[in-house]
PDB file of C-alpha atoms in Angstrom:
ATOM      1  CA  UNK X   1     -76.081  16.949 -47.417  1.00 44.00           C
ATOM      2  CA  UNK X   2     -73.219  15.103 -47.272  1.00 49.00           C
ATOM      3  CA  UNK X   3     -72.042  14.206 -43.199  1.00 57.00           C
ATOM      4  CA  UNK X   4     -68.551  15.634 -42.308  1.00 64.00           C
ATOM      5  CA  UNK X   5     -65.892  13.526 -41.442  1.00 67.00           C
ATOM      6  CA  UNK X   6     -64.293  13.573 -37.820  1.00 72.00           C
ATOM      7  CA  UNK X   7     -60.970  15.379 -37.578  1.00 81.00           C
ATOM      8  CA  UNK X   8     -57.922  13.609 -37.900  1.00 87.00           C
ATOM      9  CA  UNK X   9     -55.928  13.255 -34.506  1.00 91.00           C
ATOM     10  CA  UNK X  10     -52.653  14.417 -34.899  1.00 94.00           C
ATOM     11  CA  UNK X  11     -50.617  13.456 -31.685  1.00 95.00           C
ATOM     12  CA  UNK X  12     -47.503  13.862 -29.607  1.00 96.00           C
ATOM     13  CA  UNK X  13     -47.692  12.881 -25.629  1.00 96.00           C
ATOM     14  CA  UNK X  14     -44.049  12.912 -24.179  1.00 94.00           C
ATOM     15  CA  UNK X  15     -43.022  11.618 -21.224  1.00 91.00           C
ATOM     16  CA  UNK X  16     -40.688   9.537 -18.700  1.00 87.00           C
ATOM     17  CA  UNK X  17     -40.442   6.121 -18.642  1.00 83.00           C
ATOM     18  CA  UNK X  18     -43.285   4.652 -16.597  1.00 83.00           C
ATOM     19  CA  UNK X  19     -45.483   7.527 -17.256  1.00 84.00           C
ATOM     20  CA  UNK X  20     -48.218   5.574 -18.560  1.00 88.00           C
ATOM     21  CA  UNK X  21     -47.643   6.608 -22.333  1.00 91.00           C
ATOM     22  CA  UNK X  22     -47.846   2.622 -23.974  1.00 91.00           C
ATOM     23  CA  UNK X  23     -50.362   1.955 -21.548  1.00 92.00           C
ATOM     24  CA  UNK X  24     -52.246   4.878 -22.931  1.00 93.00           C
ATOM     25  CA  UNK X  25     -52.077   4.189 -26.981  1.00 93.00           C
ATOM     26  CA  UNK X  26     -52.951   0.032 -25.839  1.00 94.00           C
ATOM     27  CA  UNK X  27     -56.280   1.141 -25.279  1.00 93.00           C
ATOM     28  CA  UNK X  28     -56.870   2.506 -28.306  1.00 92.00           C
ATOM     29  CA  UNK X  29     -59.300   0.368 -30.464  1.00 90.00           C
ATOM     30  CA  UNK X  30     -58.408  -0.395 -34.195  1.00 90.00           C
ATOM     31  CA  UNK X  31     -54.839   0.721 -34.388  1.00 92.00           C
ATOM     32  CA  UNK X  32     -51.472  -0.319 -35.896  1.00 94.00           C
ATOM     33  CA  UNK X  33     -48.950   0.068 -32.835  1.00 95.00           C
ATOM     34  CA  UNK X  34     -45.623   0.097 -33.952  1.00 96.00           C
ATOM     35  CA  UNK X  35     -43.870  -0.971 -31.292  1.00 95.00           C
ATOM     36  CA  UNK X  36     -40.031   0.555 -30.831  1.00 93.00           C
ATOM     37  CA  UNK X  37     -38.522  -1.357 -28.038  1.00 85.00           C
ATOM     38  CA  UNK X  38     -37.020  -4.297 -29.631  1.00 73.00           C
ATOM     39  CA  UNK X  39     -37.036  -5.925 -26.446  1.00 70.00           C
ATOM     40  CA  UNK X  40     -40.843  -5.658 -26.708  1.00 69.00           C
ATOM     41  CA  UNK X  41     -41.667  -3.403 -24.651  1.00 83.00           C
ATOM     42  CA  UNK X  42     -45.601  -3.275 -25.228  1.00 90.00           C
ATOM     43  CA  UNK X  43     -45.617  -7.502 -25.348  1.00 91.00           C
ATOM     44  CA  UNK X  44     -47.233  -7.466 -22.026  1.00 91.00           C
ATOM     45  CA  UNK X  45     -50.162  -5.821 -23.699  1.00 93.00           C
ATOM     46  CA  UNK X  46     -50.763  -8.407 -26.574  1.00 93.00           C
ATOM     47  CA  UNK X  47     -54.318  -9.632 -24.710  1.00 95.00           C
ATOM     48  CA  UNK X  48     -55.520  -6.179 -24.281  1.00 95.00           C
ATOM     49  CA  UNK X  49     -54.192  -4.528 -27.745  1.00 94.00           C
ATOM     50  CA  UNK X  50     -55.988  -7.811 -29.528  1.00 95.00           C
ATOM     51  CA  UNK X  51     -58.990  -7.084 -27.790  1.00 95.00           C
ATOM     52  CA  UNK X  52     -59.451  -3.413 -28.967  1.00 93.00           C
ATOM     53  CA  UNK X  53     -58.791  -5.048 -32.306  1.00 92.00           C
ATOM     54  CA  UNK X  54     -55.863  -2.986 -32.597  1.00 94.00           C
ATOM     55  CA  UNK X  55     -52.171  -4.793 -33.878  1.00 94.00           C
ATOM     56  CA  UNK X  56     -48.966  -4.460 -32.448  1.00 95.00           C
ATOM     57  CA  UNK X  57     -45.782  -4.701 -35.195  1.00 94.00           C
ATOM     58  CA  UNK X  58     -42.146  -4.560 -33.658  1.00 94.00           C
ATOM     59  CA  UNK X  59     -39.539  -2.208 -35.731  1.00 94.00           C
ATOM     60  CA  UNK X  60     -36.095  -0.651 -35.789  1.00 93.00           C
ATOM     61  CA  UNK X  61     -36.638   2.165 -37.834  1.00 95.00           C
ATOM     62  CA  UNK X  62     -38.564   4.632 -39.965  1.00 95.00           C
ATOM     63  CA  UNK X  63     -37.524   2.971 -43.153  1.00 93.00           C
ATOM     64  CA  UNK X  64     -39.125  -0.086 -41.679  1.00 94.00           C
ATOM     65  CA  UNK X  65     -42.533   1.861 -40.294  1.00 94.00           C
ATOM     66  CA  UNK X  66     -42.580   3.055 -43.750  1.00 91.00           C
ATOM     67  CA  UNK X  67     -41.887  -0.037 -45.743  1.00 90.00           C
ATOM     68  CA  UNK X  68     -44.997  -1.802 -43.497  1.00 92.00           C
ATOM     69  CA  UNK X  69     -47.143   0.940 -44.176  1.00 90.00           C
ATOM     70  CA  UNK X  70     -46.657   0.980 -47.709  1.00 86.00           C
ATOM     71  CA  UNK X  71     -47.374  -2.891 -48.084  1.00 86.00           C
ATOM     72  CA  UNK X  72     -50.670  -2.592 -45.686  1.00 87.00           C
ATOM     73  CA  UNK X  73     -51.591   0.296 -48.298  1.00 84.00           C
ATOM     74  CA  UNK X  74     -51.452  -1.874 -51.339  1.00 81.00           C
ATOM     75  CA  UNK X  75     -53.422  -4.454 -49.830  1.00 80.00           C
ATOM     76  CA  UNK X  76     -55.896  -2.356 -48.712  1.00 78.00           C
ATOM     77  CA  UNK X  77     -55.149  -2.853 -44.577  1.00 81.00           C
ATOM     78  CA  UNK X  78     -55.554   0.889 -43.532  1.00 80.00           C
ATOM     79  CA  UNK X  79     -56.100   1.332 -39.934  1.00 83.00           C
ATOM     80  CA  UNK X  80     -57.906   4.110 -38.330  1.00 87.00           C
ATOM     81  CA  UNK X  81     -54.920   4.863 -36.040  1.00 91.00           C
ATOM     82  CA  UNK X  82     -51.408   4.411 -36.230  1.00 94.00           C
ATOM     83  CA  UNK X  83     -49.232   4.778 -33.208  1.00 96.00           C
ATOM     84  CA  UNK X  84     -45.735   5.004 -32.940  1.00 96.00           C
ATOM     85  CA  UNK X  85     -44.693   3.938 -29.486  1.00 91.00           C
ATOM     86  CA  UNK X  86     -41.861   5.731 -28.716  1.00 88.00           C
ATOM     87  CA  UNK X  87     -40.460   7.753 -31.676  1.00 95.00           C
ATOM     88  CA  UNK X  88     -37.326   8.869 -29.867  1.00 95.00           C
ATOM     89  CA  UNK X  89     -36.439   5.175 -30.420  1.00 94.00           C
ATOM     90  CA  UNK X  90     -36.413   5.690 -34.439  1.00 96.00           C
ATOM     91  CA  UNK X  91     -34.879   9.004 -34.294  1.00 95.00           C
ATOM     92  CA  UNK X  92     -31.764   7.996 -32.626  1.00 95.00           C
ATOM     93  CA  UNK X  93     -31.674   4.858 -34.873  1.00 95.00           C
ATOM     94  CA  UNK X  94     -31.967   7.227 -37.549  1.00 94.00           C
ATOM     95  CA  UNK X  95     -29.600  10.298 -36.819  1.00 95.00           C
ATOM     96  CA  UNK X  96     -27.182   7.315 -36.217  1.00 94.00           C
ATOM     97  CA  UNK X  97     -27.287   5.476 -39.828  1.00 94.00           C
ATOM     98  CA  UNK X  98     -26.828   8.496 -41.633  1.00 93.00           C
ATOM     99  CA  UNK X  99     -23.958   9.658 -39.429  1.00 93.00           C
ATOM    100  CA  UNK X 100     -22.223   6.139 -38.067  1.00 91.00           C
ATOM    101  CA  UNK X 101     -18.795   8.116 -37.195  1.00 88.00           C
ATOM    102  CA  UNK X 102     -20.867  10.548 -35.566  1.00 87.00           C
ATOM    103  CA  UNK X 103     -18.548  12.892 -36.826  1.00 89.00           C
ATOM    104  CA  UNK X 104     -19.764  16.205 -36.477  1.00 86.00           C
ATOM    105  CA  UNK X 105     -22.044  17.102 -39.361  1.00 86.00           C
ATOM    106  CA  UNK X 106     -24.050  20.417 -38.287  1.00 87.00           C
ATOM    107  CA  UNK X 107     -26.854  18.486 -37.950  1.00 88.00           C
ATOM    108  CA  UNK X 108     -27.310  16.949 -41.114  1.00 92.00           C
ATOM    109  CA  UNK X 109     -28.159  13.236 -39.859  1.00 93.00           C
ATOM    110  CA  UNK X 110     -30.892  14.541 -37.632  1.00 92.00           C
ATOM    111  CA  UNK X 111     -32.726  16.749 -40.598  1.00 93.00           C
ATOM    112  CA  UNK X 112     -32.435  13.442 -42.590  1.00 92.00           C
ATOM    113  CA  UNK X 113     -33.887  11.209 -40.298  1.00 93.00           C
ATOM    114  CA  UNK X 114     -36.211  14.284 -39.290  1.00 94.00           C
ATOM    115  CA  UNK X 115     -37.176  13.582 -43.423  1.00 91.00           C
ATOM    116  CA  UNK X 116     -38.178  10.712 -42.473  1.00 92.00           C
ATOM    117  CA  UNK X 117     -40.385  10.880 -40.196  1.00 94.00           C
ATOM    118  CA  UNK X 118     -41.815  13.954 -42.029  1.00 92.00           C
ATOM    119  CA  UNK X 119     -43.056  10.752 -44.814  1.00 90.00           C
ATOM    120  CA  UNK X 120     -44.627   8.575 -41.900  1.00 92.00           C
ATOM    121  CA  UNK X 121     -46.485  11.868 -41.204  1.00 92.00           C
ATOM    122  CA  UNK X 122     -47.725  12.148 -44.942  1.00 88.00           C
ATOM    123  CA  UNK X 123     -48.080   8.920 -45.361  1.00 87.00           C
ATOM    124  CA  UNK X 124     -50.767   9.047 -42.732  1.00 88.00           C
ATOM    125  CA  UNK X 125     -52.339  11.935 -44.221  1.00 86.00           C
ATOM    126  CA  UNK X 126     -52.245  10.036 -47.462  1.00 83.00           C
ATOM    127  CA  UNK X 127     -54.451   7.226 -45.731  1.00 83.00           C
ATOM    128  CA  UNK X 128     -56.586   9.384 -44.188  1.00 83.00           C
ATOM    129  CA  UNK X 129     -55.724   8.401 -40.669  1.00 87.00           C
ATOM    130  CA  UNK X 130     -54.681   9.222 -37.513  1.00 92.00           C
ATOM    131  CA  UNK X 131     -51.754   9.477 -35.985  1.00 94.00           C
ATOM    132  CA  UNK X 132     -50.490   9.458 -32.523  1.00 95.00           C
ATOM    133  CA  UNK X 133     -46.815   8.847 -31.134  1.00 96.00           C
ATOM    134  CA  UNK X 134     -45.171   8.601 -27.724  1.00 95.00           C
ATOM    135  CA  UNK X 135     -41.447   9.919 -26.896  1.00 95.00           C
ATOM    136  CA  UNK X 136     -39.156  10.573 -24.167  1.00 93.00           C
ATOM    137  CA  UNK X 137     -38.406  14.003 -23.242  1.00 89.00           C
ATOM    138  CA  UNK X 138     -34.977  16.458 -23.081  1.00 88.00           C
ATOM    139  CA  UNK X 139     -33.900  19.325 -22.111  1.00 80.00           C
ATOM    140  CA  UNK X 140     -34.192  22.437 -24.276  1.00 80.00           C
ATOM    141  CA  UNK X 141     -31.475  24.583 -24.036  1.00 74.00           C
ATOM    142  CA  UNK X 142     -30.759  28.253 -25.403  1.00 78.00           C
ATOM    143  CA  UNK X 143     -27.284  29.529 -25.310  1.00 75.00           C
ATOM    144  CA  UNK X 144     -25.933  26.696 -22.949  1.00 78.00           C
ATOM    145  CA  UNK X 145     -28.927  27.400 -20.511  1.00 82.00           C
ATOM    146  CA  UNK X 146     -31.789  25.057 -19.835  1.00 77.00           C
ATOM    147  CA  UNK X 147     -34.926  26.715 -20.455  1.00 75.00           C
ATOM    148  CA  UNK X 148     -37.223  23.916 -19.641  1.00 78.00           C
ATOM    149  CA  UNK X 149     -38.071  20.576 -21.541  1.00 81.00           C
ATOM    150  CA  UNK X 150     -39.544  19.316 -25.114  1.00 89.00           C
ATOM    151  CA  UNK X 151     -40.235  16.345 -27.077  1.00 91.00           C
ATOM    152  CA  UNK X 152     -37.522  14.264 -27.724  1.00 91.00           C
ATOM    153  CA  UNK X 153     -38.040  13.252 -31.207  1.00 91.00           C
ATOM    154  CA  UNK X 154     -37.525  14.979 -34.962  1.00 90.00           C
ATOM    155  CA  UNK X 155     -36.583  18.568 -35.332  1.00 90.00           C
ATOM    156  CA  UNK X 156     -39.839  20.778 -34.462  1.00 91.00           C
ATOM    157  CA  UNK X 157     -41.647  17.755 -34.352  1.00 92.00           C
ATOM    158  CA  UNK X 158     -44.422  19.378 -31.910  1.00 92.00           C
ATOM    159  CA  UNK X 159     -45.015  22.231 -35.166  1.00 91.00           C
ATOM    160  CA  UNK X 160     -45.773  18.844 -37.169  1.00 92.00           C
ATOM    161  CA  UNK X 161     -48.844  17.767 -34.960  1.00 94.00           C
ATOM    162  CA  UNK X 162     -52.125  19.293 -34.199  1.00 93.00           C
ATOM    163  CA  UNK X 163     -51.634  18.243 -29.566  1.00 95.00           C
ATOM    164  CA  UNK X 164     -49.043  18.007 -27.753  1.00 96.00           C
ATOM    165  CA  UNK X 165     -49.128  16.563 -24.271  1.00 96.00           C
ATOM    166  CA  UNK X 166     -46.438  16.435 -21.540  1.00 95.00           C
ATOM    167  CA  UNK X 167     -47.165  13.596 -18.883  1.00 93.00           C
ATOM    168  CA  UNK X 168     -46.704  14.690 -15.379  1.00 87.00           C
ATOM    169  CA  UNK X 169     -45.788  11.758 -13.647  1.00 75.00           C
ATOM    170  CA  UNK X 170     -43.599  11.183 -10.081  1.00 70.00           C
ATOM    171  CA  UNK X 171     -41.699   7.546 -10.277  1.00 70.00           C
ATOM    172  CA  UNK X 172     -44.090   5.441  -8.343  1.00 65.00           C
ATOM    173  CA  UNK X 173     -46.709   7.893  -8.638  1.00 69.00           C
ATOM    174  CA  UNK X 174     -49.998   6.498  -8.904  1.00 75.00           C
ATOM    175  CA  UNK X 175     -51.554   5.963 -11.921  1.00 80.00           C
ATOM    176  CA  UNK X 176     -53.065   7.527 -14.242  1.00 88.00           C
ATOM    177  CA  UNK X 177     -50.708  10.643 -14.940  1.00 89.00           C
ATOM    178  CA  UNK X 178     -51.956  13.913 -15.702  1.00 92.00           C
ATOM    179  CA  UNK X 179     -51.269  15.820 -19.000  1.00 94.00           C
ATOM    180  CA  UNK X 180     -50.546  19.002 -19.267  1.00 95.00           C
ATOM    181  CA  UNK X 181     -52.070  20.350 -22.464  1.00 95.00           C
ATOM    182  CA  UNK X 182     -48.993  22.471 -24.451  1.00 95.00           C
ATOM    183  CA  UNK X 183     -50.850  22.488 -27.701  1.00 95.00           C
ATOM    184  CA  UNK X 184     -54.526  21.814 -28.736  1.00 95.00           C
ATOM    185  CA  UNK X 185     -55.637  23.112 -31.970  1.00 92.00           C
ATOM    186  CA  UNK X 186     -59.177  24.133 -31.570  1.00 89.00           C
ATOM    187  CA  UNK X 187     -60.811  27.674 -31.944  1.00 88.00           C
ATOM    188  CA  UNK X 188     -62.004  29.028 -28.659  1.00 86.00           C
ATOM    189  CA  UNK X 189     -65.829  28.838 -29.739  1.00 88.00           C
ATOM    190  CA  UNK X 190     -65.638  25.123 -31.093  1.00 88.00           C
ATOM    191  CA  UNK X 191     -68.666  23.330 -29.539  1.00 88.00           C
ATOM    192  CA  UNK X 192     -67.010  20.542 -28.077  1.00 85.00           C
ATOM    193  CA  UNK X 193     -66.066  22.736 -25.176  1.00 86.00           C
ATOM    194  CA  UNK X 194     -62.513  24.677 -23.762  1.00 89.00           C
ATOM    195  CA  UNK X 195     -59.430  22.197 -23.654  1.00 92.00           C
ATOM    196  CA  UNK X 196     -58.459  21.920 -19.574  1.00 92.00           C
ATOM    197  CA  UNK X 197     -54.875  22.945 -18.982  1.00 94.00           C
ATOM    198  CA  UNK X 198     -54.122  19.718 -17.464  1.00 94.00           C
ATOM    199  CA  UNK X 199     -56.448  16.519 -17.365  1.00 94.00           C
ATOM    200  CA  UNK X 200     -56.317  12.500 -15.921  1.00 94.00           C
ATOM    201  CA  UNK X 201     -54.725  10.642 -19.132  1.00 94.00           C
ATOM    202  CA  UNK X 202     -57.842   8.522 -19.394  1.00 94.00           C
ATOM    203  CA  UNK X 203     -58.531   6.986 -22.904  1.00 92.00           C
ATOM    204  CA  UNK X 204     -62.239   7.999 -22.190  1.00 91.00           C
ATOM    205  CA  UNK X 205     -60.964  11.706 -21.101  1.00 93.00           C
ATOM    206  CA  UNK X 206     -58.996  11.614 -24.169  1.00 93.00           C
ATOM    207  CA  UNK X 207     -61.662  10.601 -26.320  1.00 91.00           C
ATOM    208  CA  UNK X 208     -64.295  13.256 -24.856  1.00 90.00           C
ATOM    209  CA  UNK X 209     -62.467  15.921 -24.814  1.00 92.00           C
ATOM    210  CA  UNK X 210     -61.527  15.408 -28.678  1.00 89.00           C
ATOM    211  CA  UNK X 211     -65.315  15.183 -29.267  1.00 81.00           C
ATOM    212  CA  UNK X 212     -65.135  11.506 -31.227  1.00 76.00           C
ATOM    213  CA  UNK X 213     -64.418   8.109 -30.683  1.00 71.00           C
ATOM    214  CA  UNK X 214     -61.355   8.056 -32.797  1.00 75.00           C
ATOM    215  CA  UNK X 215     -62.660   5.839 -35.276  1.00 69.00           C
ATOM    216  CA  UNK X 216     -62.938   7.186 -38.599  1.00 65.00           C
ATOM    217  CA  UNK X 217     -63.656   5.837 -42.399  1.00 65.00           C
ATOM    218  CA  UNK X 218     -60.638   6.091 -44.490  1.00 65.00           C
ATOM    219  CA  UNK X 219     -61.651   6.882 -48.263  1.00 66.00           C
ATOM    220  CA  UNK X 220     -59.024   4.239 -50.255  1.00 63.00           C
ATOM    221  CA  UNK X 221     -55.696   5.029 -51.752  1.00 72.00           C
ATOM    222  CA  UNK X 222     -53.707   3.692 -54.247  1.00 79.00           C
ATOM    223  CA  UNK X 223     -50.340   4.143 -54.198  1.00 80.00           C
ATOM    224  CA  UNK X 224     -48.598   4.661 -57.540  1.00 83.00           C
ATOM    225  CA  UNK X 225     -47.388   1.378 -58.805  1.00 82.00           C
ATOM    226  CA  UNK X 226     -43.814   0.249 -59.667  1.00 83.00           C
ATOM    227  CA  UNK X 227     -43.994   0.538 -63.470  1.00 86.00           C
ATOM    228  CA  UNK X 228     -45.194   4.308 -62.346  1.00 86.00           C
ATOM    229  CA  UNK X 229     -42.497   5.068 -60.137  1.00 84.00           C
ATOM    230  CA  UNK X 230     -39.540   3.422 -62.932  1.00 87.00           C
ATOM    231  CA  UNK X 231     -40.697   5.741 -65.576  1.00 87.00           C
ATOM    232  CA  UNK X 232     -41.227   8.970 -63.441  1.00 85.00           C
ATOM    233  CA  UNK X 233     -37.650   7.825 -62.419  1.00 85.00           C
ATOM    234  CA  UNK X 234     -36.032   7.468 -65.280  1.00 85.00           C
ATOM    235  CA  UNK X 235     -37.974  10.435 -66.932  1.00 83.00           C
ATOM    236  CA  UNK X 236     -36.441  12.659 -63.533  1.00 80.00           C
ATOM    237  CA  UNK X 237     -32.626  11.288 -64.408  1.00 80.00           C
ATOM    238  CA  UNK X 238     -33.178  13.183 -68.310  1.00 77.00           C
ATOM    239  CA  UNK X 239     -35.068  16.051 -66.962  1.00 72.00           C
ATOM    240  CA  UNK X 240     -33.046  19.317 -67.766  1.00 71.00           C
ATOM    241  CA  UNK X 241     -35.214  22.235 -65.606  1.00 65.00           C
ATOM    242  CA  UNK X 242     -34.453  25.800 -66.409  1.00 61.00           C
ATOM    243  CA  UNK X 243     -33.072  27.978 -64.228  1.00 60.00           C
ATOM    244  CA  UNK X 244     -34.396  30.136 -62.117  1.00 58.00           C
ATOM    245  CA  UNK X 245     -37.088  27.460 -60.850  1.00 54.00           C
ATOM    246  CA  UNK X 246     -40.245  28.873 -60.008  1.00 58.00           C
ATOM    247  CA  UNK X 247     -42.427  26.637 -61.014  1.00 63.00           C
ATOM    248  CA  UNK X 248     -44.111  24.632 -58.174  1.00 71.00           C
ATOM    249  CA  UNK X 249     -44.613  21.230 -59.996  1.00 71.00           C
ATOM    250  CA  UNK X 250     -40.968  21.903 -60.962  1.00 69.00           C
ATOM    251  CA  UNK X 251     -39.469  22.051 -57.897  1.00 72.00           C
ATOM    252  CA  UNK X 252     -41.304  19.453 -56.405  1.00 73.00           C
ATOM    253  CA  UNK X 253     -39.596  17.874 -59.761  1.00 75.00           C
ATOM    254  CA  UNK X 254     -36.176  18.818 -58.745  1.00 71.00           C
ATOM    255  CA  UNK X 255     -36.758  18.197 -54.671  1.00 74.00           C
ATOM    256  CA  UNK X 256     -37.763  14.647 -55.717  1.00 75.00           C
ATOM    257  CA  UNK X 257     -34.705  13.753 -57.932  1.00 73.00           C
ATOM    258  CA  UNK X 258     -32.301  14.896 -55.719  1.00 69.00           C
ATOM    259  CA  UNK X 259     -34.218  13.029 -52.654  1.00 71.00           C
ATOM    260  CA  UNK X 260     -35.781   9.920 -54.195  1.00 75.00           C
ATOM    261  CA  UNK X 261     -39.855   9.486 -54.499  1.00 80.00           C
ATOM    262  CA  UNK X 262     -41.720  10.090 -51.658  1.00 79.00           C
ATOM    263  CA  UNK X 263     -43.171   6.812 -50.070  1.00 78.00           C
ATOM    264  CA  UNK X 264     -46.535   8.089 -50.209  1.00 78.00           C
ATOM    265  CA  UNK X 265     -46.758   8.964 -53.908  1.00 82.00           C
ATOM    266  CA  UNK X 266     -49.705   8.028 -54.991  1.00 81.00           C
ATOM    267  CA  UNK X 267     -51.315   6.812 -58.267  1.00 83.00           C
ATOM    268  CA  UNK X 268     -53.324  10.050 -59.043  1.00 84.00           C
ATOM    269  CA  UNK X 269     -50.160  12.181 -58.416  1.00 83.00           C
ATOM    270  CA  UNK X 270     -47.670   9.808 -59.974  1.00 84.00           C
ATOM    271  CA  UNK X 271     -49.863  10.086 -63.385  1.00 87.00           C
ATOM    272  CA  UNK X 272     -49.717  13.883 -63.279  1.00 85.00           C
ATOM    273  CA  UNK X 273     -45.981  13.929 -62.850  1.00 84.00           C
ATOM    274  CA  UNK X 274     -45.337  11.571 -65.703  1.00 86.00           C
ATOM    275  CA  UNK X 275     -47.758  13.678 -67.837  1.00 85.00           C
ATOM    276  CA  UNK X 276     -45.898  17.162 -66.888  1.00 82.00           C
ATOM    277  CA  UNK X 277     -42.357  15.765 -67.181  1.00 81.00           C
ATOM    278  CA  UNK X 278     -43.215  14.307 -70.352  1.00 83.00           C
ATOM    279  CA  UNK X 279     -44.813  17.800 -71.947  1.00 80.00           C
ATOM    280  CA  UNK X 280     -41.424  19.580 -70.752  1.00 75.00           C
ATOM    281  CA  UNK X 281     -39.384  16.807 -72.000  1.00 73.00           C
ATOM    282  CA  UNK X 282     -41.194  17.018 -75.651  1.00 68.00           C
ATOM    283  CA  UNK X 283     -39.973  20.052 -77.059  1.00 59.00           C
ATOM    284  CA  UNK X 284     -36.229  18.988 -76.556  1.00 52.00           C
ATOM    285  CA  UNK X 285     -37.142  15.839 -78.770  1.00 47.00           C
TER     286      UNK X 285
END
């Protein structure tokens, strides 16, 4: 019988500055840290982030978290963990290059870079790994009243991850700070125990209370290949779907011409939609 796999760790821990958040994901042990603060901001951790065997990449954006992971994929580099350290960094980079004027767009840019983060998360999924990110926090209001705070990051972001953890942490508090648990998916008779309400954010706490040590075999993916994604292209430009569109592959079809090719297409996938566009493409020859 066949051992199951560990669950993938699917993260969000939010935050003030100084909190302890980068100090947090540094201790993780065979991650990919993408690092947000082009000033470096995890730099001072080099030593310790080497010595997990863990690797710490500096970037601007999504497109650029994506492009890395993409190239790691095709040479076979798949880490257990990747960690995005902070991803209210990339969101603001991102609402802000697809509105520059910052014209007033009913929230257009932020669903688009809100997209994009939505691939990093598949693109994880794809690899078979986890993923955990740090952000800042604001203040969510309803109907110009504050109602309390949330993760500063995509739209519904915390719906897109399995915990969510708020740091409570007083500037020059000492260290660690304790999280308060918003969101931990687990049914209430799993055998690894109740999730506390709050707890000390300890790596080892973290670690116990998730029941694993994080550390996970990733089964490999290939992602489709370039000749693969010029002819599903350039099949998707002389695709002519009927109307009303109720087909599933179809409007993953349409969704994909209008928005590009996901990132995280993969070879299996890519082969299947070549195969169906072709068979609706052959009766109109």
């Amino acid at each position: 019988m066949a051992t199951k796999k560990p669950e993938r760790i699917i993260a969000v821990i939010g935050g003030d500055s100084g909190s302890g958040k980068s100090f947090f994901v540094a201790n993780l042990a065979d991650a990919l840290i993408y690092d947000t603060d082009l000033a470096g901001g995890l730099a001072y951790a080099d030593d310790l982030i080497a010595s997990q065997g863990s690797e710490r990449v500096e970037v601007a954006s999504y497109v650029d978290v994506l492009r890395d992971l993409q190239g790691r994929a095709r040479d076979g580099r798949v880490p257990r963990s990747v960690v995005i350290d902070h991803v209210t960094a990339l969101q603001q980079e991102g609402v802000l290059r697809h509105n520059p004027q910052m014209v007033a767009d009913y929230g257009r840019a932020n669903s688009q870079a809100t997209a994009e983060w939505r691939h990093i998360r598949n693109f994880c999924k794809s690899l078979d790994c986890n993923l955990i990110v740090t952000a800042h926090m604001k203040g969510e209001w309803v109907q110009d009243k504050q109602i309390g705070m949330t993760i500063d990051g995509g739209k519904n972001i915390e719906g897109d991850v399995g915990i969510v953890l708020y740091l409570e942490h007083e500037k020059g508090g000492a260290y660690p700070a304790r999280a308060q648990v918003i969101k931990w998916r687990r049914l209430p008779d799993d055998p690894r125990g109740t999730i506390p309400r709050t707890f000390p954010l300890l790596m080892e706490k973290f670690v116990k209370l998730c029941g694993q040590d994080l550390t996970r075999v990733s089964d490999p993916v290939t992602l489709a290949s370039e000749e693969q994604v010029a002819e599903l292209t350039a099949l998707l430009d002389h695709l002519n779907l009927p109307e009303p569109i109720t087909d599933t592959k179809a409007k993953w079809l349409l969704k994909s011409r209008d928005n590009g090719l996901p990132p995280e297409l993969d070879e299996e996938r890519a082969k299947a939609a070549i195969e169906y566009c072709q068979k609706l493409l052959r009766p109109a020859t």
